[in-house]
Amino acid sequence: MRLRLIPDQTNIDFFKAARVTFGASVVALILSIAAFFAFGLNYGIDFRGGTTIRTEAVEPVDVSAYREALVPLELGDVSITEVFDPGFDDDQNVASIRIQAQDGAESVEAETIDAVRAALQEVAPSLEFAAVESVGPTVSQELIRSAIYAVLGAIAAIVIYIWLRFEWQFAVGGIVALVHDVGLTIGLFSLLQIRFDLAIIAALLTIVGYSINDTVVVFDRVRENLRKYKVMPLVDVLNLSANETLSRTMMTSGTTLLALLALLALGGDVIRGFVFAITWGILVGTYSSIYIAKNIVLMLGVKRDWSKKNPATGGRYADVEAD
């Protein structure tokens, strides 16, 4: 017997409450923009500037103990990760510690570095600093610009792809869905003040790819059904297509979420922000592919060529024209 989370045949009217779902999304997007301007983002060291310290010790790295030892120093945003490498010796335990710039300074002062070393040596007496590197405000600003260009470039490339593959109405629906997903994710990070660093940019790019993949699957089925049902109203074609792909959508999202929830629970603090962003992105991406992208296509309208003698028989979708 096959496991069926969703029946093979469903007849859900996704447009029954279209005004409510679409209106709620518009309100949520406006609130996300307002949260961004009101609270800003809690930028991590990548965007704020700071110092990265590479430590080596004979004792095994205890990230929790390292973090607790640095709490009394009140250094602000501190990121600690253990570094693994097959080339390390058995007694070579390496960690990377990133400390945000203090009081607008370009890097952490030498006195602060000495205090960090002393605090960590209380946990691991053999600990030494193998390297100390600083990221200044200029580099941080360049990283912010590069991150923005990366996200916008990815969205632009996807829009061009959809525009070439489908009609322009589908491209508009896809771009609105992407803006919705990215906007709500940034708004949530702004509202909750979760650390926003380069890992989150990678998560945003992953969300963009996942969301558009789900949307393209639905659009493909819409295109097939537009060829198959020449006289069926557009709203019914969109509903039929969403129902036919619903099982695939839920299985894909569900299995992905299982892995992400495991990482959220067991992955630790280092990747929690990244995993949280992707988890949220999959939820809103699945929602937008059903309730946002198709709503835009329905609003813009797709008019089929009625000049054929028997419109109930097959035809080419290339004959579809915009209203």
XYZ file of C-alpha atoms in Angstrom:
323
model
C 0.000 0.000 0.000
C 1.207 3.507 -0.840
C 1.199 6.239 1.770
C -1.219 8.972 0.728
C -1.148 12.222 2.658
C -3.370 13.770 -0.011
C -6.026 11.799 -1.954
C -5.333 11.241 -5.639
C -8.500 13.120 -6.549
C -9.189 16.420 -4.775
C -11.606 19.180 -5.661
C -10.578 22.116 -3.477
C -11.719 25.557 -4.571
C -8.552 27.598 -3.989
C -10.214 30.761 -5.259
C -13.239 30.581 -2.954
C -11.602 32.965 -0.486
C -9.241 34.611 -2.971
C -9.906 38.113 -1.665
C -9.132 37.034 1.888
C -5.953 35.096 1.110
C -4.576 37.616 -1.361
C -5.566 40.544 0.843
C -3.908 38.941 3.877
C -0.716 38.484 1.863
C -0.735 42.128 0.792
C -1.218 43.248 4.394
C 1.539 40.914 5.607
C 3.924 42.257 2.954
C 3.138 45.867 3.909
C 3.721 45.040 7.584
C 7.025 43.371 6.677
C 8.182 46.503 4.856
C 7.083 48.629 7.828
C 8.965 46.341 10.247
C 12.106 46.616 8.114
C 12.061 50.421 8.208
C 10.983 50.586 11.870
C 13.329 48.020 13.401
C 15.937 47.374 10.720
C 17.854 44.119 10.541
C 20.086 42.659 13.232
C 23.161 42.473 11.007
C 25.793 39.908 11.885
C 29.540 40.392 11.803
C 29.644 39.862 8.026
C 27.691 43.092 7.518
C 28.615 44.981 10.669
C 32.371 44.483 10.758
C 34.446 42.855 13.479
C 37.250 40.422 14.197
C 37.669 36.711 13.501
C 39.924 34.708 15.808
C 41.198 31.214 15.008
C 42.034 29.241 18.133
C 43.937 25.989 18.631
C 43.998 23.837 21.755
C 44.879 20.341 22.904
C 41.573 20.106 24.771
C 38.440 19.312 22.703
C 36.435 22.359 21.643
C 33.408 22.972 23.887
C 31.386 25.660 22.114
C 28.981 26.110 25.053
C 31.830 26.517 27.548
C 33.599 28.989 25.235
C 30.418 31.023 24.909
C 29.771 31.075 28.663
C 33.348 32.191 29.314
C 32.879 35.207 27.027
C 29.501 36.321 28.408
C 30.993 38.492 31.219
C 32.998 40.459 28.628
C 29.760 41.777 27.044
C 31.114 41.659 23.488
C 27.734 41.709 21.760
C 27.347 39.434 18.737
C 29.771 36.518 19.109
C 29.779 33.503 16.788
C 31.737 30.368 17.762
C 32.150 27.349 15.480
C 34.370 24.294 15.659
C 36.569 23.789 12.596
C 37.112 20.277 11.230
C 39.820 19.241 8.788
C 41.128 15.742 7.932
C 44.658 17.153 8.038
C 44.460 18.135 11.705
C 46.418 16.143 14.277
C 44.544 14.244 16.986
C 45.434 16.883 19.575
C 44.756 19.824 17.246
C 41.321 21.196 18.116
C 40.456 24.349 16.190
C 37.660 26.874 16.620
C 36.661 30.059 14.803
C 35.392 32.945 16.948
C 33.845 36.041 15.363
C 33.323 39.153 17.469
C 31.475 42.228 16.242
C 33.236 45.597 16.144
C 32.878 47.435 19.437
C 31.426 50.972 19.632
C 31.789 51.652 15.915
C 35.504 50.795 15.895
C 36.888 49.148 12.782
C 38.096 46.110 14.726
C 38.279 44.703 18.231
C 40.959 46.411 20.325
C 44.106 44.594 21.443
C 43.015 44.805 25.105
C 39.765 43.044 24.239
C 41.657 40.326 22.341
C 43.835 39.730 25.433
C 40.717 39.541 27.617
C 39.164 36.993 25.273
C 42.347 34.898 25.351
C 42.452 34.937 29.143
C 38.775 33.983 29.443
C 39.098 31.080 27.022
C 42.262 29.793 28.668
C 40.203 29.318 31.841
C 38.274 26.696 29.843
C 41.180 25.295 27.784
C 44.577 26.114 29.369
C 46.536 25.127 26.239
C 44.489 27.402 23.970
C 46.387 29.790 21.709
C 45.351 32.220 18.979
C 46.607 30.949 15.632
C 45.279 33.923 13.631
C 43.420 37.187 14.194
C 41.740 38.925 11.245
C 39.539 42.027 11.100
C 36.674 42.971 8.768
C 36.275 46.740 8.515
C 33.166 48.810 7.717
C 34.220 49.275 4.069
C 34.321 45.526 3.439
C 31.023 45.103 5.273
C 29.307 47.662 3.024
C 30.645 45.867 -0.038
C 29.258 42.587 1.294
C 25.825 44.181 1.770
C 25.832 45.482 -1.805
C 27.004 42.127 -3.162
C 24.267 40.336 -1.211
C 21.577 42.651 -2.595
C 22.890 42.212 -6.132
C 22.938 38.420 -5.683
C 19.279 38.254 -4.610
C 18.082 40.724 -7.255
C 20.156 39.008 -9.955
C 18.690 35.611 -9.082
C 15.142 36.984 -9.217
C 15.827 38.741 -12.538
C 17.259 35.576 -14.118
C 14.257 33.548 -12.975
C 11.829 36.137 -14.360
C 13.566 36.025 -17.760
C 13.374 32.220 -17.731
C 9.649 32.190 -16.960
C 8.990 34.954 -19.488
C 10.637 32.891 -22.233
C 9.007 29.627 -21.218
C 5.477 30.880 -20.461
C 3.271 33.827 -21.299
C 4.050 37.182 -19.682
C 1.136 36.823 -17.252
C 2.843 33.804 -15.712
C 6.111 35.731 -15.409
C 4.336 38.512 -13.515
C 2.703 35.943 -11.231
C 6.071 34.323 -10.561
C 7.835 37.597 -9.723
C 5.031 38.704 -7.380
C 5.249 35.345 -5.579
C 9.036 35.706 -5.212
C 8.780 39.246 -3.869
C 6.115 38.011 -1.447
C 8.336 35.172 -0.149
C 11.527 37.219 0.198
C 9.657 40.199 1.675
C 7.898 38.139 4.353
C 11.163 36.402 5.275
C 13.057 39.667 5.688
C 10.108 41.136 7.610
C 10.087 38.197 10.039
C 13.839 38.507 10.625
C 13.398 42.228 11.245
C 10.488 41.731 13.640
C 12.198 38.970 15.650
C 15.648 40.595 15.359
C 17.272 37.297 14.355
C 20.905 37.698 13.314
C 21.108 38.477 9.598
C 24.393 37.437 7.955
C 25.722 35.875 4.763
C 24.218 32.508 5.708
C 20.754 34.114 5.591
C 21.514 35.502 2.126
C 22.274 31.930 1.056
C 18.947 30.913 2.609
C 17.111 33.641 0.675
C 18.610 32.396 -2.594
C 17.553 28.862 -1.665
C 14.022 30.115 -0.939
C 13.883 31.864 -4.321
C 14.900 28.655 -6.104
C 12.524 26.433 -4.149
C 9.572 28.793 -4.505
C 9.910 29.234 -8.245
C 10.383 25.492 -8.739
C 7.059 24.834 -7.039
C 5.407 27.615 -9.036
C 6.758 26.302 -12.354
C 5.343 22.840 -11.602
C 1.870 24.355 -11.204
C 2.322 26.579 -14.283
C 3.343 23.553 -16.376
C 0.147 21.763 -15.422
C -1.864 24.921 -16.161
C -0.329 25.071 -19.634
C -1.150 21.418 -20.278
C -4.738 21.877 -19.120
C -5.176 25.024 -21.207
C -4.343 22.889 -24.247
C -6.593 20.065 -23.096
C -9.671 22.023 -21.987
C -10.190 24.713 -24.603
C -13.596 25.895 -23.381
C -13.144 25.506 -19.618
C -13.085 28.889 -17.784
C -9.621 30.020 -16.706
C -10.494 29.924 -12.998
C -11.541 26.280 -13.322
C -8.358 25.412 -15.230
C -6.246 27.011 -12.489
C -8.180 25.205 -9.772
C -7.919 21.874 -11.586
C -4.169 22.316 -12.061
C -3.614 23.171 -8.397
C -5.571 20.108 -7.296
C -3.687 17.822 -9.683
C -0.294 19.002 -8.354
C -1.364 19.269 -4.705
C -0.175 15.785 -3.729
C 3.259 16.401 -5.263
C 3.513 19.814 -3.586
C 2.602 18.539 -0.138
C 4.878 15.491 -0.336
C 7.847 17.574 -1.474
C 7.295 20.263 1.150
C 6.536 17.754 3.883
C 9.630 15.609 3.404
C 11.837 18.703 3.167
C 10.334 20.110 6.362
C 11.039 16.861 8.211
C 14.757 17.268 7.561
C 14.676 20.985 8.402
C 12.833 20.439 11.691
C 15.461 17.879 12.688
C 18.182 20.435 11.934
C 16.311 23.110 13.906
C 16.140 20.841 16.936
C 19.568 19.235 16.753
C 21.698 21.394 14.462
C 22.864 23.842 17.109
C 23.127 27.613 17.208
C 25.561 27.919 14.292
C 23.074 26.952 11.568
C 19.803 27.701 13.359
C 19.212 31.035 11.618
C 19.932 29.530 8.199
C 17.621 26.555 8.787
C 14.887 28.752 10.255
C 14.964 31.002 7.186
C 14.637 28.057 4.789
C 11.864 26.473 6.889
C 9.849 29.689 6.869
C 10.617 30.178 3.171
C 9.278 26.741 2.241
C 6.043 27.417 4.103
C 5.416 30.805 2.461
C 6.750 29.511 -0.886
C 4.242 26.666 -0.934
C 1.492 29.104 0.005
C 2.470 31.665 -2.644
C 2.642 29.136 -5.476
C -0.992 28.209 -4.768
C -2.568 31.447 -3.590
C -0.413 34.250 -5.038
C 1.033 33.281 -8.427
C -2.224 31.822 -9.775
C -4.265 34.732 -8.445
C -2.090 37.129 -10.440
C -2.570 35.039 -13.600
C -6.334 35.041 -13.033
C -6.368 38.816 -12.473
C -4.387 39.495 -15.653
C -6.412 36.955 -17.633
C -5.410 34.621 -20.425
C -7.626 34.679 -23.537
C -7.628 31.674 -25.818
C -8.071 31.795 -29.591
C -11.734 31.019 -30.333
C -11.305 31.231 -34.121
C -10.779 27.457 -34.490
C -13.727 25.476 -35.849
C -13.794 23.069 -32.908
C -12.318 24.703 -29.827
C -12.990 21.580 -27.768
C -10.262 19.708 -29.633
C -6.558 20.071 -29.035
C -4.541 23.064 -30.129
C -1.286 24.880 -29.516
C -0.843 26.918 -26.373
C 1.157 29.357 -28.440
C -2.204 30.616 -29.641
C -2.972 31.939 -26.156
C -3.034 35.709 -26.108
C -3.265 38.234 -23.329
C -6.419 40.197 -22.747
